[in-house]
Amino acid sequence: MGTNDEFPESGASAIVGRGAELDALNTFVDSVDRGPAMLVLEGEPGLGKTTLWQEGLHAAARRSFPVLGCRPVQAEAQLAFTALSDLLTDVPPVVFDELPVPQRRALEVALLRAEPEDDEHFPRAVALGFLGVLVALARSGPLVVGIDDVHWLDQASQRVLAFAVRRVRE
């Protein structure tokens, strides 16, 4: 799903001194077809977590897994649904068309793709819509969702992602 602009060319061969981490990334990506899994990259700022994160997304793309990715930043942390919008940018419209109308409508409003009617705001419908997108994208095989700098996620996207993660089954 991700574009080349979002995830520049893989630099695995240019990553120096991270053989163990790259092996762990590839092992993780190889395991995602067995069911829901999560990988967290931790460490001090400047240690190369973003480089490893990008390589993980490339590893998934090389295996033809759909990839949804976003890189939240502090300056946008107060803007609702920014990360969610970034994650869903390249999802084909046909996937949204499969959603029940209330979920699709709520998601379109949250992503600023449709005008709200009155004070229309249905957080649960947005979360269910996002979960529906994930399920639709994962029907044909593993789906990888990658979030860099998760601590900068906006609260609205955080709630939607938490809702979806608690309900992912297969």
mmCIF file of C-alpha atoms in Angstrom:
data_model
loop_
_atom_site.group_PDB
_atom_site.id
_atom_site.type_symbol
_atom_site.label_atom_id
_atom_site.label_comp_id
_atom_site.label_asym_id
_atom_site.label_seq_id
_atom_site.Cartn_x
_atom_site.Cartn_y
_atom_site.Cartn_z
ATOM 1 C CA MET A 1 0.000 0.000 0.000
ATOM 2 C CA GLY A 2 2.764 2.412 0.914
ATOM 3 C CA THR A 3 4.270 4.670 -1.680
ATOM 4 C CA ASN A 4 7.934 4.909 -2.565
ATOM 5 C CA ASP A 5 7.970 8.430 -1.136
ATOM 6 C CA GLU A 6 6.859 7.165 2.252
ATOM 7 C CA PHE A 7 9.250 4.238 2.324
ATOM 8 C CA PRO A 8 12.391 5.049 0.357
ATOM 9 C CA GLU A 9 14.347 2.237 -1.253
ATOM 10 C CA SER A 10 15.497 -0.467 1.081
ATOM 11 C CA GLY A 11 18.904 0.113 2.525
ATOM 12 C CA ALA A 12 19.482 -3.251 4.210
ATOM 13 C CA SER A 13 22.813 -3.625 2.466
ATOM 14 C CA ALA A 14 23.820 -0.144 3.664
ATOM 15 C CA ILE A 15 22.818 -0.751 7.295
ATOM 16 C CA VAL A 16 26.039 -1.392 9.168
ATOM 17 C CA GLY A 17 26.436 -3.158 12.492
ATOM 18 C CA ARG A 18 22.806 -4.196 12.799
ATOM 19 C CA GLY A 19 22.948 -7.790 11.574
ATOM 20 C CA ALA A 20 21.168 -9.189 14.634
ATOM 21 C CA GLU A 21 18.417 -6.582 14.420
ATOM 22 C CA LEU A 22 17.954 -7.156 10.674
ATOM 23 C CA ASP A 23 17.773 -10.926 11.252
ATOM 24 C CA ALA A 24 15.163 -10.365 13.975
ATOM 25 C CA LEU A 25 13.159 -8.098 11.655
ATOM 26 C CA ASN A 26 13.181 -10.679 8.875
ATOM 27 C CA THR A 27 12.244 -13.459 11.300
ATOM 28 C CA PHE A 28 9.354 -11.334 12.541
ATOM 29 C CA VAL A 29 8.123 -10.527 9.029
ATOM 30 C CA ASP A 30 8.376 -14.206 8.101
ATOM 31 C CA SER A 31 6.141 -15.045 11.075
ATOM 32 C CA VAL A 32 3.272 -12.629 10.403
ATOM 33 C CA ASP A 33 1.389 -15.149 8.288
ATOM 34 C CA ARG A 34 0.847 -17.250 11.430
ATOM 35 C CA GLY A 35 -1.460 -14.710 13.064
ATOM 36 C CA PRO A 36 -1.514 -11.279 14.671
ATOM 37 C CA ALA A 37 1.858 -10.160 15.941
ATOM 38 C CA MET A 38 3.493 -6.963 17.129
ATOM 39 C CA LEU A 39 7.086 -5.802 17.078
ATOM 40 C CA VAL A 40 8.268 -2.788 19.068
ATOM 41 C CA LEU A 41 11.597 -1.145 18.367
ATOM 42 C CA GLU A 42 12.889 0.583 21.485
ATOM 43 C CA GLY A 43 15.956 2.646 22.182
ATOM 44 C CA GLU A 44 17.381 6.090 22.675
ATOM 45 C CA PRO A 45 16.839 8.771 20.015
ATOM 46 C CA GLY A 46 19.359 8.653 17.194
ATOM 47 C CA LEU A 47 20.105 4.915 17.383
ATOM 48 C CA GLY A 48 18.586 4.128 13.990
ATOM 49 C CA LYS A 49 15.132 2.844 14.930
ATOM 50 C CA THR A 50 13.549 4.635 11.964
ATOM 51 C CA THR A 51 16.036 3.017 9.585
ATOM 52 C CA LEU A 52 15.170 -0.411 11.004
ATOM 53 C CA TRP A 53 11.450 0.426 10.891
ATOM 54 C CA GLN A 54 11.746 1.328 7.196
ATOM 55 C CA GLU A 55 13.662 -1.862 6.511
ATOM 56 C CA GLY A 56 10.919 -3.872 8.216
ATOM 57 C CA LEU A 57 8.319 -2.303 5.933
ATOM 58 C CA HIS A 58 10.515 -3.063 2.917
ATOM 59 C CA ALA A 59 10.892 -6.657 4.061
ATOM 60 C CA ALA A 60 7.088 -6.953 4.205
ATOM 61 C CA ALA A 61 6.679 -5.316 0.790
ATOM 62 C CA ARG A 62 9.274 -7.699 -0.712
ATOM 63 C CA ARG A 63 7.031 -10.538 0.459
ATOM 64 C CA SER A 64 4.096 -8.826 -1.301
ATOM 65 C CA PHE A 65 2.311 -8.034 1.961
ATOM 66 C CA PRO A 66 0.179 -4.902 1.863
ATOM 67 C CA VAL A 67 1.835 -2.257 4.040
ATOM 68 C CA LEU A 68 0.181 0.643 5.841
ATOM 69 C CA GLY A 69 2.623 3.021 7.430
ATOM 70 C CA CYS A 70 2.790 6.405 9.085
ATOM 71 C CA ARG A 71 5.358 8.596 10.777
ATOM 72 C CA PRO A 72 3.626 10.853 13.309
ATOM 73 C CA VAL A 73 5.427 14.018 14.371
ATOM 74 C CA GLN A 74 5.086 16.200 17.443
ATOM 75 C CA ALA A 75 3.790 19.195 15.484
ATOM 76 C CA GLU A 76 0.730 17.202 14.338
ATOM 77 C CA ALA A 77 -0.006 15.347 17.566
ATOM 78 C CA GLN A 78 -2.899 17.699 18.396
ATOM 79 C CA LEU A 79 -4.632 17.207 15.015
ATOM 80 C CA ALA A 80 -7.316 14.527 15.147
ATOM 81 C CA PHE A 81 -6.973 11.457 12.926
ATOM 82 C CA THR A 82 -3.724 12.600 11.305
ATOM 83 C CA ALA A 83 -2.009 9.229 11.702
ATOM 84 C CA LEU A 84 -5.148 7.363 10.664
ATOM 85 C CA SER A 85 -5.333 9.488 7.526
ATOM 86 C CA ASP A 86 -1.686 8.768 6.737
ATOM 87 C CA LEU A 87 -2.195 5.031 7.234
ATOM 88 C CA LEU A 88 -5.160 4.955 4.867
ATOM 89 C CA THR A 89 -3.871 7.328 2.174
ATOM 90 C CA ASP A 90 -3.161 4.651 -0.447
ATOM 91 C CA VAL A 91 -6.006 2.269 0.361
ATOM 92 C CA PRO A 92 -8.101 1.794 -2.795
ATOM 93 C CA PRO A 93 -11.609 3.320 -2.665
ATOM 94 C CA VAL A 94 -13.146 -0.091 -3.357
ATOM 95 C CA VAL A 95 -12.043 -1.186 0.131
ATOM 96 C CA PHE A 96 -14.019 1.681 1.690
ATOM 97 C CA ASP A 97 -16.995 0.813 -0.522
ATOM 98 C CA GLU A 98 -17.196 -2.616 1.150
ATOM 99 C CA LEU A 99 -17.842 -1.059 4.576
ATOM 100 C CA PRO A 100 -21.344 -0.694 6.011
ATOM 101 C CA VAL A 101 -22.621 2.804 5.215
ATOM 102 C CA PRO A 102 -22.436 4.223 8.782
ATOM 103 C CA GLN A 103 -18.825 3.056 9.167
ATOM 104 C CA ARG A 104 -17.789 4.278 5.729
ATOM 105 C CA ARG A 105 -19.479 7.633 6.308
ATOM 106 C CA ALA A 106 -17.871 8.115 9.738
ATOM 107 C CA LEU A 107 -14.456 7.170 8.381
ATOM 108 C CA GLU A 108 -14.831 9.512 5.387
ATOM 109 C CA VAL A 109 -15.759 12.393 7.717
ATOM 110 C CA ALA A 110 -12.856 11.616 10.081
ATOM 111 C CA LEU A 111 -10.441 11.530 7.125
ATOM 112 C CA LEU A 112 -11.905 14.822 5.799
ATOM 113 C CA ARG A 113 -13.099 13.128 2.621
ATOM 114 C CA ALA A 114 -16.720 14.074 3.314
ATOM 115 C CA GLU A 115 -18.516 16.976 4.961
ATOM 116 C CA PRO A 116 -20.037 16.228 8.365
ATOM 117 C CA GLU A 117 -23.765 16.604 8.741
ATOM 118 C CA ASP A 118 -24.565 18.835 11.722
ATOM 119 C CA ASP A 119 -22.458 17.755 14.710
ATOM 120 C CA GLU A 120 -21.902 14.316 13.261
ATOM 121 C CA HIS A 121 -19.226 12.473 15.227
ATOM 122 C CA PHE A 122 -19.295 8.744 15.770
ATOM 123 C CA PRO A 123 -15.973 7.574 17.247
ATOM 124 C CA ARG A 124 -17.050 3.926 17.456
ATOM 125 C CA ALA A 125 -18.135 3.951 13.809
ATOM 126 C CA VAL A 126 -14.747 5.387 12.809
ATOM 127 C CA ALA A 127 -12.982 2.641 14.777
ATOM 128 C CA LEU A 128 -15.203 -0.084 13.302
ATOM 129 C CA GLY A 129 -14.626 1.350 9.832
ATOM 130 C CA PHE A 130 -10.851 1.236 10.311
ATOM 131 C CA LEU A 131 -11.083 -2.330 11.611
ATOM 132 C CA GLY A 132 -13.197 -3.184 8.548
ATOM 133 C CA VAL A 133 -10.494 -1.771 6.265
ATOM 134 C CA LEU A 134 -7.846 -3.858 8.028
ATOM 135 C CA VAL A 135 -9.958 -7.003 7.739
ATOM 136 C CA ALA A 136 -10.644 -6.363 4.050
ATOM 137 C CA LEU A 137 -6.964 -5.784 3.286
ATOM 138 C CA ALA A 138 -5.944 -8.915 5.216
ATOM 139 C CA ARG A 139 -8.383 -11.240 3.430
ATOM 140 C CA SER A 140 -5.794 -12.222 0.857
ATOM 141 C CA GLY A 141 -2.924 -12.639 3.320
ATOM 142 C CA PRO A 142 -0.861 -10.872 5.940
ATOM 143 C CA LEU A 143 -1.171 -7.114 6.348
ATOM 144 C CA VAL A 144 1.590 -5.062 7.956
ATOM 145 C CA VAL A 145 0.871 -1.822 9.802
ATOM 146 C CA GLY A 146 3.989 0.126 10.710
ATOM 147 C CA ILE A 147 4.033 3.208 12.917
ATOM 148 C CA ASP A 148 7.228 5.123 13.558
ATOM 149 C CA ASP A 149 7.449 7.320 16.667
ATOM 150 C CA VAL A 150 4.228 5.958 18.150
ATOM 151 C CA HIS A 151 4.572 8.403 21.061
ATOM 152 C CA TRP A 152 3.569 11.223 18.654
ATOM 153 C CA LEU A 153 0.290 9.589 17.597
ATOM 154 C CA ASP A 154 -2.679 11.917 17.891
ATOM 155 C CA GLN A 155 -5.192 10.780 20.524
ATOM 156 C CA ALA A 156 -8.015 10.132 18.066
ATOM 157 C CA SER A 157 -5.835 7.816 15.959
ATOM 158 C CA GLN A 158 -4.483 6.195 19.130
ATOM 159 C CA ARG A 159 -8.007 5.300 20.253
ATOM 160 C CA VAL A 160 -8.933 3.890 16.834
ATOM 161 C CA LEU A 161 -5.753 1.815 16.633
ATOM 162 C CA ALA A 162 -6.210 0.490 20.186
ATOM 163 C CA PHE A 163 -9.795 -0.474 19.355
ATOM 164 C CA ALA A 164 -8.666 -2.358 16.241
ATOM 165 C CA VAL A 165 -5.701 -4.089 17.906
ATOM 166 C CA ARG A 166 -7.945 -5.447 20.674
ATOM 167 C CA ARG A 167 -10.231 -6.991 18.058
ATOM 168 C CA VAL A 168 -7.767 -8.472 15.565
ATOM 169 C CA ARG A 169 -8.232 -12.211 15.644
ATOM 170 C CA GLU A 170 -6.581 -13.864 12.630
#
